[in-house]
Amino acid sequence: MLSVVVAPWADNAEPVFVRNPDVLHDAASTMKVAVLAALWRNGVNLAADVPVVNRFESAVGGEFGNNQDYDSDPLPWELLGTHVPLSLLAERMITHSSNLATNLCLSRTTPQAVADVWRRAGATRSCTPRGIEDYAARAAGVNNVVSARDLVRLLHSLAEEPELLGLLEENDFRVDLAAGLPPGTRIAFKNGWITGARHCVGLVHPRDCPPYLLAVCYTGPLASGADRTDPAARLLARVSAAVWRRRHDIHPFP
């Protein structure tokens, strides 16, 4: 299943192209944008030192932990047993898609705060009710899900928070949407990948026309779950390149 939404950045970001925009996909790491916004908007002290642990409360009771072999970022694991600024964990959650950092960030906010981020964005189907690798919750049917339309709405909701968009520009995994753009093109984006799914949402800043939003969600056998060599990443790059070629049709100059 391939879902695509293209929209101008200006005004209400109404889509100019959609394909399966409201189909739900496993959120993978795209939900980390909502977690970041929840931290930012709810007065959490990002400068505070927090303990780096690997035990978290499950959404259905009990505890769970992350698997280091399933994480794309080794740094937080090297910091286990220490205290670090929450801002460092928030940064690694976005730039290196750290699962451990994400659950540590989630533990410093509330499910309601994350739900409020989606609500404020105008999302109609997406939600983040549990942490990453909370398998007991997943078995109970508690799932993080997104649609391409809601991802565009989520990114557009950050319009008045340039600090968050700036952090998204530092994303290190530039193998899907970013790979379909000319070298040096600015893009604030977050991707996510698991076996069977690869997604990305981005704000693209061409030099020759206004910026635009693009979300692509793919669920299917092409997605290997690899962070940088996933064949599905190349599919997303081709979609990104095709949209780039039509960028002047998204929101042309008057």
mmCIF file of C-alpha atoms in Angstrom:
data_model
loop_
_atom_site.group_PDB
_atom_site.id
_atom_site.type_symbol
_atom_site.label_atom_id
_atom_site.label_comp_id
_atom_site.label_asym_id
_atom_site.label_seq_id
_atom_site.Cartn_x
_atom_site.Cartn_y
_atom_site.Cartn_z
ATOM 1 C CA MET A 1 0.000 0.000 0.000
ATOM 2 C CA LEU A 2 1.405 3.380 -1.046
ATOM 3 C CA SER A 3 -0.045 6.617 0.351
ATOM 4 C CA VAL A 4 1.020 10.051 -0.885
ATOM 5 C CA VAL A 5 -0.035 13.594 0.024
ATOM 6 C CA VAL A 6 1.425 16.750 -1.550
ATOM 7 C CA ALA A 7 0.455 20.196 -0.240
ATOM 8 C CA PRO A 8 1.714 23.770 -0.310
ATOM 9 C CA TRP A 9 3.225 25.054 2.923
ATOM 10 C CA ALA A 10 1.263 28.294 2.757
ATOM 11 C CA ASP A 11 -2.148 28.975 4.280
ATOM 12 C CA ASN A 12 -3.982 25.804 5.357
ATOM 13 C CA ALA A 13 -1.778 23.391 3.417
ATOM 14 C CA GLU A 14 -4.691 21.938 1.498
ATOM 15 C CA PRO A 15 -3.425 18.987 -0.568
ATOM 16 C CA VAL A 16 -3.035 19.354 -4.304
ATOM 17 C CA PHE A 17 -2.433 15.631 -4.804
ATOM 18 C CA VAL A 18 -3.500 12.625 -2.760
ATOM 19 C CA ARG A 19 -3.245 8.870 -3.106
ATOM 20 C CA ASN A 20 -4.759 6.753 -0.337
ATOM 21 C CA PRO A 21 -4.323 9.716 2.036
ATOM 22 C CA ASP A 22 -6.335 8.337 4.951
ATOM 23 C CA VAL A 23 -5.174 4.734 4.948
ATOM 24 C CA LEU A 24 -3.625 3.861 8.317
ATOM 25 C CA HIS A 25 -0.055 2.573 8.522
ATOM 26 C CA ASP A 26 2.063 1.487 11.448
ATOM 27 C CA ALA A 27 3.568 4.789 12.579
ATOM 28 C CA ALA A 28 7.130 3.470 12.928
ATOM 29 C CA SER A 29 9.304 6.446 13.922
ATOM 30 C CA THR A 30 7.223 9.196 12.348
ATOM 31 C CA MET A 31 5.379 9.457 15.685
ATOM 32 C CA LYS A 32 8.544 10.936 17.193
ATOM 33 C CA VAL A 33 7.552 14.324 15.754
ATOM 34 C CA ALA A 34 4.441 14.307 17.944
ATOM 35 C CA VAL A 35 6.512 13.355 20.990
ATOM 36 C CA LEU A 36 8.918 16.230 20.301
ATOM 37 C CA ALA A 37 6.058 18.720 20.018
ATOM 38 C CA ALA A 38 4.495 17.434 23.248
ATOM 39 C CA LEU A 39 7.738 18.051 25.138
ATOM 40 C CA TRP A 40 8.152 21.507 23.627
ATOM 41 C CA ARG A 41 4.611 22.724 24.261
ATOM 42 C CA ASN A 42 4.055 21.531 27.806
ATOM 43 C CA GLY A 43 6.678 23.353 29.807
ATOM 44 C CA VAL A 44 9.024 20.390 30.164
ATOM 45 C CA ASN A 45 12.479 21.525 31.277
ATOM 46 C CA LEU A 46 14.637 20.295 28.411
ATOM 47 C CA ALA A 47 17.786 21.428 30.229
ATOM 48 C CA ALA A 48 17.081 19.123 33.183
ATOM 49 C CA ASP A 49 19.296 16.087 33.661
ATOM 50 C CA VAL A 50 17.350 12.819 33.511
ATOM 51 C CA PRO A 51 18.470 9.241 34.241
ATOM 52 C CA VAL A 52 19.121 7.052 31.221
ATOM 53 C CA VAL A 53 17.349 3.770 31.979
ATOM 54 C CA ASN A 54 15.771 1.003 29.947
ATOM 55 C CA ARG A 55 12.592 0.258 31.889
ATOM 56 C CA PHE A 56 9.293 1.849 30.936
ATOM 57 C CA GLU A 57 5.669 1.566 31.958
ATOM 58 C CA SER A 58 3.551 -0.331 29.449
ATOM 59 C CA ALA A 59 0.308 1.197 28.227
ATOM 60 C CA VAL A 60 -1.469 -1.940 29.478
ATOM 61 C CA GLY A 61 0.336 -2.281 32.807
ATOM 62 C CA GLY A 62 3.659 -3.763 33.770
ATOM 63 C CA GLU A 63 7.016 -2.777 32.301
ATOM 64 C CA PHE A 64 8.979 -3.245 29.109
ATOM 65 C CA GLY A 65 12.386 -2.349 27.721
ATOM 66 C CA ASN A 66 13.971 -1.640 24.367
ATOM 67 C CA ASN A 67 16.199 -3.994 22.390
ATOM 68 C CA GLN A 68 19.534 -2.401 21.524
ATOM 69 C CA ASP A 69 19.806 -4.487 18.352
ATOM 70 C CA TYR A 70 16.591 -2.875 17.108
ATOM 71 C CA ASP A 71 17.830 0.676 17.662
ATOM 72 C CA SER A 72 19.471 2.836 15.010
ATOM 73 C CA ASP A 73 21.408 4.991 17.482
ATOM 74 C CA PRO A 74 24.130 3.578 19.755
ATOM 75 C CA LEU A 75 24.760 6.770 21.741
ATOM 76 C CA PRO A 76 21.920 6.589 24.294
ATOM 77 C CA TRP A 77 22.867 2.990 25.028
ATOM 78 C CA GLU A 78 26.412 4.092 25.831
ATOM 79 C CA LEU A 79 24.889 6.512 28.342
ATOM 80 C CA LEU A 80 22.882 3.914 30.295
ATOM 81 C CA GLY A 81 23.249 4.457 34.027
ATOM 82 C CA THR A 82 24.169 8.130 33.674
ATOM 83 C CA HIS A 83 22.190 11.382 33.731
ATOM 84 C CA VAL A 84 22.009 13.569 30.612
ATOM 85 C CA PRO A 85 20.037 16.672 29.568
ATOM 86 C CA LEU A 86 16.603 15.820 28.234
ATOM 87 C CA SER A 87 17.421 18.057 25.261
ATOM 88 C CA LEU A 88 20.119 15.610 24.178
ATOM 89 C CA LEU A 89 17.632 12.741 24.187
ATOM 90 C CA ALA A 90 15.077 14.805 22.254
ATOM 91 C CA GLU A 91 17.734 15.636 19.678
ATOM 92 C CA ARG A 92 18.823 12.008 19.211
ATOM 93 C CA MET A 93 15.173 10.940 18.975
ATOM 94 C CA ILE A 94 14.884 13.091 15.840
ATOM 95 C CA THR A 95 18.338 13.217 14.267
ATOM 96 C CA HIS A 96 19.229 9.547 14.790
ATOM 97 C CA SER A 97 15.753 8.101 15.433
ATOM 98 C CA SER A 98 16.768 6.605 18.775
ATOM 99 C CA ASN A 99 14.098 4.310 20.193
ATOM 100 C CA LEU A 100 15.584 4.384 23.683
ATOM 101 C CA ALA A 101 15.697 8.196 23.664
ATOM 102 C CA THR A 102 12.109 8.285 22.432
ATOM 103 C CA ASN A 103 10.776 6.222 25.318
ATOM 104 C CA LEU A 104 12.790 8.317 27.760
ATOM 105 C CA CYS A 105 11.204 11.438 26.247
ATOM 106 C CA LEU A 106 7.742 9.855 26.419
ATOM 107 C CA SER A 107 8.300 9.135 30.097
ATOM 108 C CA ARG A 108 8.757 12.904 30.646
ATOM 109 C CA THR A 109 5.423 13.824 29.100
ATOM 110 C CA THR A 110 1.960 12.229 29.062
ATOM 111 C CA PRO A 111 -0.109 10.282 26.535
ATOM 112 C CA GLN A 112 -2.674 13.076 26.704
ATOM 113 C CA ALA A 113 -0.038 15.665 25.782
ATOM 114 C CA VAL A 114 0.914 13.666 22.709
ATOM 115 C CA ALA A 115 -2.750 13.154 21.820
ATOM 116 C CA ASP A 116 -3.232 16.914 22.101
ATOM 117 C CA VAL A 117 -0.470 17.447 19.538
ATOM 118 C CA TRP A 118 -2.350 15.315 17.023
ATOM 119 C CA ARG A 119 -5.640 17.040 17.884
ATOM 120 C CA ARG A 120 -4.138 20.512 17.486
ATOM 121 C CA ALA A 121 -2.768 19.487 14.101
ATOM 122 C CA GLY A 122 -6.231 18.519 12.935
ATOM 123 C CA ALA A 123 -5.363 14.846 12.592
ATOM 124 C CA THR A 124 -8.395 12.608 12.266
ATOM 125 C CA ARG A 125 -6.956 9.095 12.343
ATOM 126 C CA SER A 126 -3.398 9.094 13.711
ATOM 127 C CA CYS A 127 -2.535 8.394 17.348
ATOM 128 C CA THR A 128 0.399 7.542 19.622
ATOM 129 C CA PRO A 129 -0.987 5.631 22.605
ATOM 130 C CA ARG A 130 2.127 3.626 23.516
ATOM 131 C CA GLY A 131 5.901 3.605 23.540
ATOM 132 C CA ILE A 132 8.165 1.905 21.041
ATOM 133 C CA GLU A 133 8.509 -1.877 21.526
ATOM 134 C CA ASP A 134 5.661 -2.019 24.037
ATOM 135 C CA TYR A 135 4.780 -5.469 22.727
ATOM 136 C CA ALA A 136 2.230 -6.236 25.428
ATOM 137 C CA ALA A 137 0.254 -3.167 24.400
ATOM 138 C CA ARG A 138 0.558 -4.059 20.733
ATOM 139 C CA ALA A 139 -0.732 -7.562 21.459
ATOM 140 C CA ALA A 140 -3.709 -5.943 23.184
ATOM 141 C CA GLY A 141 -4.464 -3.888 20.068
ATOM 142 C CA VAL A 142 -2.936 -0.624 21.291
ATOM 143 C CA ASN A 143 -1.069 0.656 18.244
ATOM 144 C CA ASN A 144 0.714 3.765 17.008
ATOM 145 C CA VAL A 145 -0.735 4.554 13.591
ATOM 146 C CA VAL A 146 -0.499 7.364 11.053
ATOM 147 C CA SER A 147 -1.985 8.421 7.748
ATOM 148 C CA ALA A 148 -0.175 10.447 5.102
ATOM 149 C CA ARG A 149 -2.744 13.247 5.392
ATOM 150 C CA ASP A 150 -2.305 13.465 9.151
ATOM 151 C CA LEU A 151 1.498 13.529 8.834
ATOM 152 C CA VAL A 152 1.235 16.557 6.552
ATOM 153 C CA ARG A 153 -1.085 18.201 9.073
ATOM 154 C CA LEU A 154 1.317 17.387 11.903
ATOM 155 C CA LEU A 155 4.300 18.967 10.165
ATOM 156 C CA HIS A 156 2.252 22.005 9.158
ATOM 157 C CA SER A 157 1.238 22.452 12.806
ATOM 158 C CA LEU A 158 4.890 23.282 13.603
ATOM 159 C CA ALA A 159 4.776 26.440 11.472
ATOM 160 C CA GLU A 160 5.139 28.700 14.519
ATOM 161 C CA GLU A 161 7.892 26.547 16.071
ATOM 162 C CA PRO A 162 10.974 27.091 13.869
ATOM 163 C CA GLU A 163 13.212 25.479 16.487
ATOM 164 C CA LEU A 164 11.456 22.153 15.949
ATOM 165 C CA LEU A 165 11.575 22.453 12.168
ATOM 166 C CA GLY A 166 15.272 23.316 12.447
ATOM 167 C CA LEU A 167 15.907 20.118 14.390
ATOM 168 C CA LEU A 168 14.071 18.111 11.732
ATOM 169 C CA GLU A 169 16.493 19.533 9.161
ATOM 170 C CA GLU A 170 19.308 17.778 11.048
ATOM 171 C CA ASN A 171 17.875 14.288 10.400
ATOM 172 C CA ASP A 172 20.817 12.007 9.580
ATOM 173 C CA PHE A 173 18.859 9.411 7.571
ATOM 174 C CA ARG A 174 18.711 11.116 4.176
ATOM 175 C CA VAL A 175 17.982 8.026 2.067
ATOM 176 C CA ASP A 176 14.294 8.457 1.177
ATOM 177 C CA LEU A 177 12.597 11.821 0.546
ATOM 178 C CA ALA A 178 15.859 13.765 0.825
ATOM 179 C CA ALA A 179 17.557 11.407 -1.630
ATOM 180 C CA GLY A 180 15.045 12.377 -4.308
ATOM 181 C CA LEU A 181 15.982 16.062 -4.131
ATOM 182 C CA PRO A 182 18.900 17.938 -5.708
ATOM 183 C CA PRO A 183 21.959 18.028 -3.411
ATOM 184 C CA GLY A 184 21.814 20.880 -0.928
ATOM 185 C CA THR A 185 18.029 21.268 -0.993
ATOM 186 C CA ARG A 186 16.672 22.191 2.446
ATOM 187 C CA ILE A 187 14.241 19.698 3.897
ATOM 188 C CA ALA A 188 12.864 19.370 7.425
ATOM 189 C CA PHE A 189 11.744 15.770 7.698
ATOM 190 C CA LYS A 190 11.219 12.661 9.773
ATOM 191 C CA ASN A 191 11.200 9.130 8.481
ATOM 192 C CA GLY A 192 10.345 5.799 10.031
ATOM 193 C CA TRP A 193 11.044 2.209 9.125
ATOM 194 C CA ILE A 194 10.261 -1.268 10.335
ATOM 195 C CA THR A 195 10.129 -4.565 8.514
ATOM 196 C CA GLY A 196 7.188 -4.158 6.184
ATOM 197 C CA ALA A 197 6.871 -0.363 6.302
ATOM 198 C CA ARG A 198 8.776 2.786 5.352
ATOM 199 C CA HIS A 199 7.384 6.318 5.726
ATOM 200 C CA CYS A 200 8.592 9.901 5.563
ATOM 201 C CA VAL A 201 7.087 13.366 5.843
ATOM 202 C CA GLY A 202 9.005 16.486 4.900
ATOM 203 C CA LEU A 203 8.899 20.231 4.352
ATOM 204 C CA VAL A 204 10.892 20.955 1.187
ATOM 205 C CA HIS A 205 12.389 24.395 0.482
ATOM 206 C CA PRO A 206 13.169 24.815 -3.223
ATOM 207 C CA ARG A 207 15.221 27.867 -4.178
ATOM 208 C CA ASP A 208 12.987 28.710 -7.121
ATOM 209 C CA CYS A 209 9.452 28.388 -5.721
ATOM 210 C CA PRO A 210 7.560 28.332 -2.406
ATOM 211 C CA PRO A 211 8.058 25.424 0.015
ATOM 212 C CA TYR A 212 5.833 22.389 -0.033
ATOM 213 C CA LEU A 213 4.895 19.429 2.151
ATOM 214 C CA LEU A 214 5.189 15.808 1.102
ATOM 215 C CA ALA A 215 4.221 12.663 2.998
ATOM 216 C CA VAL A 216 4.769 9.177 1.626
ATOM 217 C CA CYS A 217 3.780 6.036 3.538
ATOM 218 C CA TYR A 218 4.567 2.591 2.181
ATOM 219 C CA THR A 219 3.491 -0.708 3.719
ATOM 220 C CA GLY A 220 4.512 -3.864 1.891
ATOM 221 C CA PRO A 221 7.163 -6.490 1.234
ATOM 222 C CA LEU A 222 9.642 -4.065 -0.313
ATOM 223 C CA ALA A 223 10.419 -2.587 3.113
ATOM 224 C CA SER A 224 13.316 -4.515 4.650
ATOM 225 C CA GLY A 225 13.488 -2.580 7.917
ATOM 226 C CA ALA A 226 17.080 -1.468 7.254
ATOM 227 C CA ASP A 227 17.758 2.133 8.217
ATOM 228 C CA ARG A 228 19.874 3.134 5.204
ATOM 229 C CA THR A 229 19.723 0.296 2.655
ATOM 230 C CA ASP A 230 15.982 -0.350 2.649
ATOM 231 C CA PRO A 231 14.712 -0.873 -0.941
ATOM 232 C CA ALA A 232 11.530 0.935 0.079
ATOM 233 C CA ALA A 233 13.633 4.026 0.789
ATOM 234 C CA ARG A 234 14.515 4.118 -2.906
ATOM 235 C CA LEU A 235 10.808 3.957 -3.741
ATOM 236 C CA LEU A 236 10.171 6.999 -1.556
ATOM 237 C CA ALA A 237 13.097 8.761 -3.201
ATOM 238 C CA ARG A 238 11.546 8.192 -6.628
ATOM 239 C CA VAL A 239 8.241 9.627 -5.440
ATOM 240 C CA SER A 240 10.093 12.626 -3.992
ATOM 241 C CA ALA A 241 11.942 13.177 -7.273
ATOM 242 C CA ALA A 242 8.686 13.025 -9.239
ATOM 243 C CA VAL A 243 7.069 15.623 -6.976
ATOM 244 C CA TRP A 244 10.163 17.833 -7.256
ATOM 245 C CA ARG A 245 9.821 17.869 -11.029
ATOM 246 C CA ARG A 246 6.275 19.232 -10.610
ATOM 247 C CA ARG A 247 7.110 21.615 -7.747
ATOM 248 C CA HIS A 248 6.049 24.713 -9.705
ATOM 249 C CA ASP A 249 2.545 23.264 -10.009
ATOM 250 C CA ILE A 250 2.093 22.930 -6.239
ATOM 251 C CA HIS A 251 2.012 26.628 -5.391
ATOM 252 C CA PRO A 252 3.379 28.632 -8.319
ATOM 253 C CA PHE A 253 4.358 32.259 -8.060
ATOM 254 C CA PRO A 254 1.515 34.633 -9.016
#
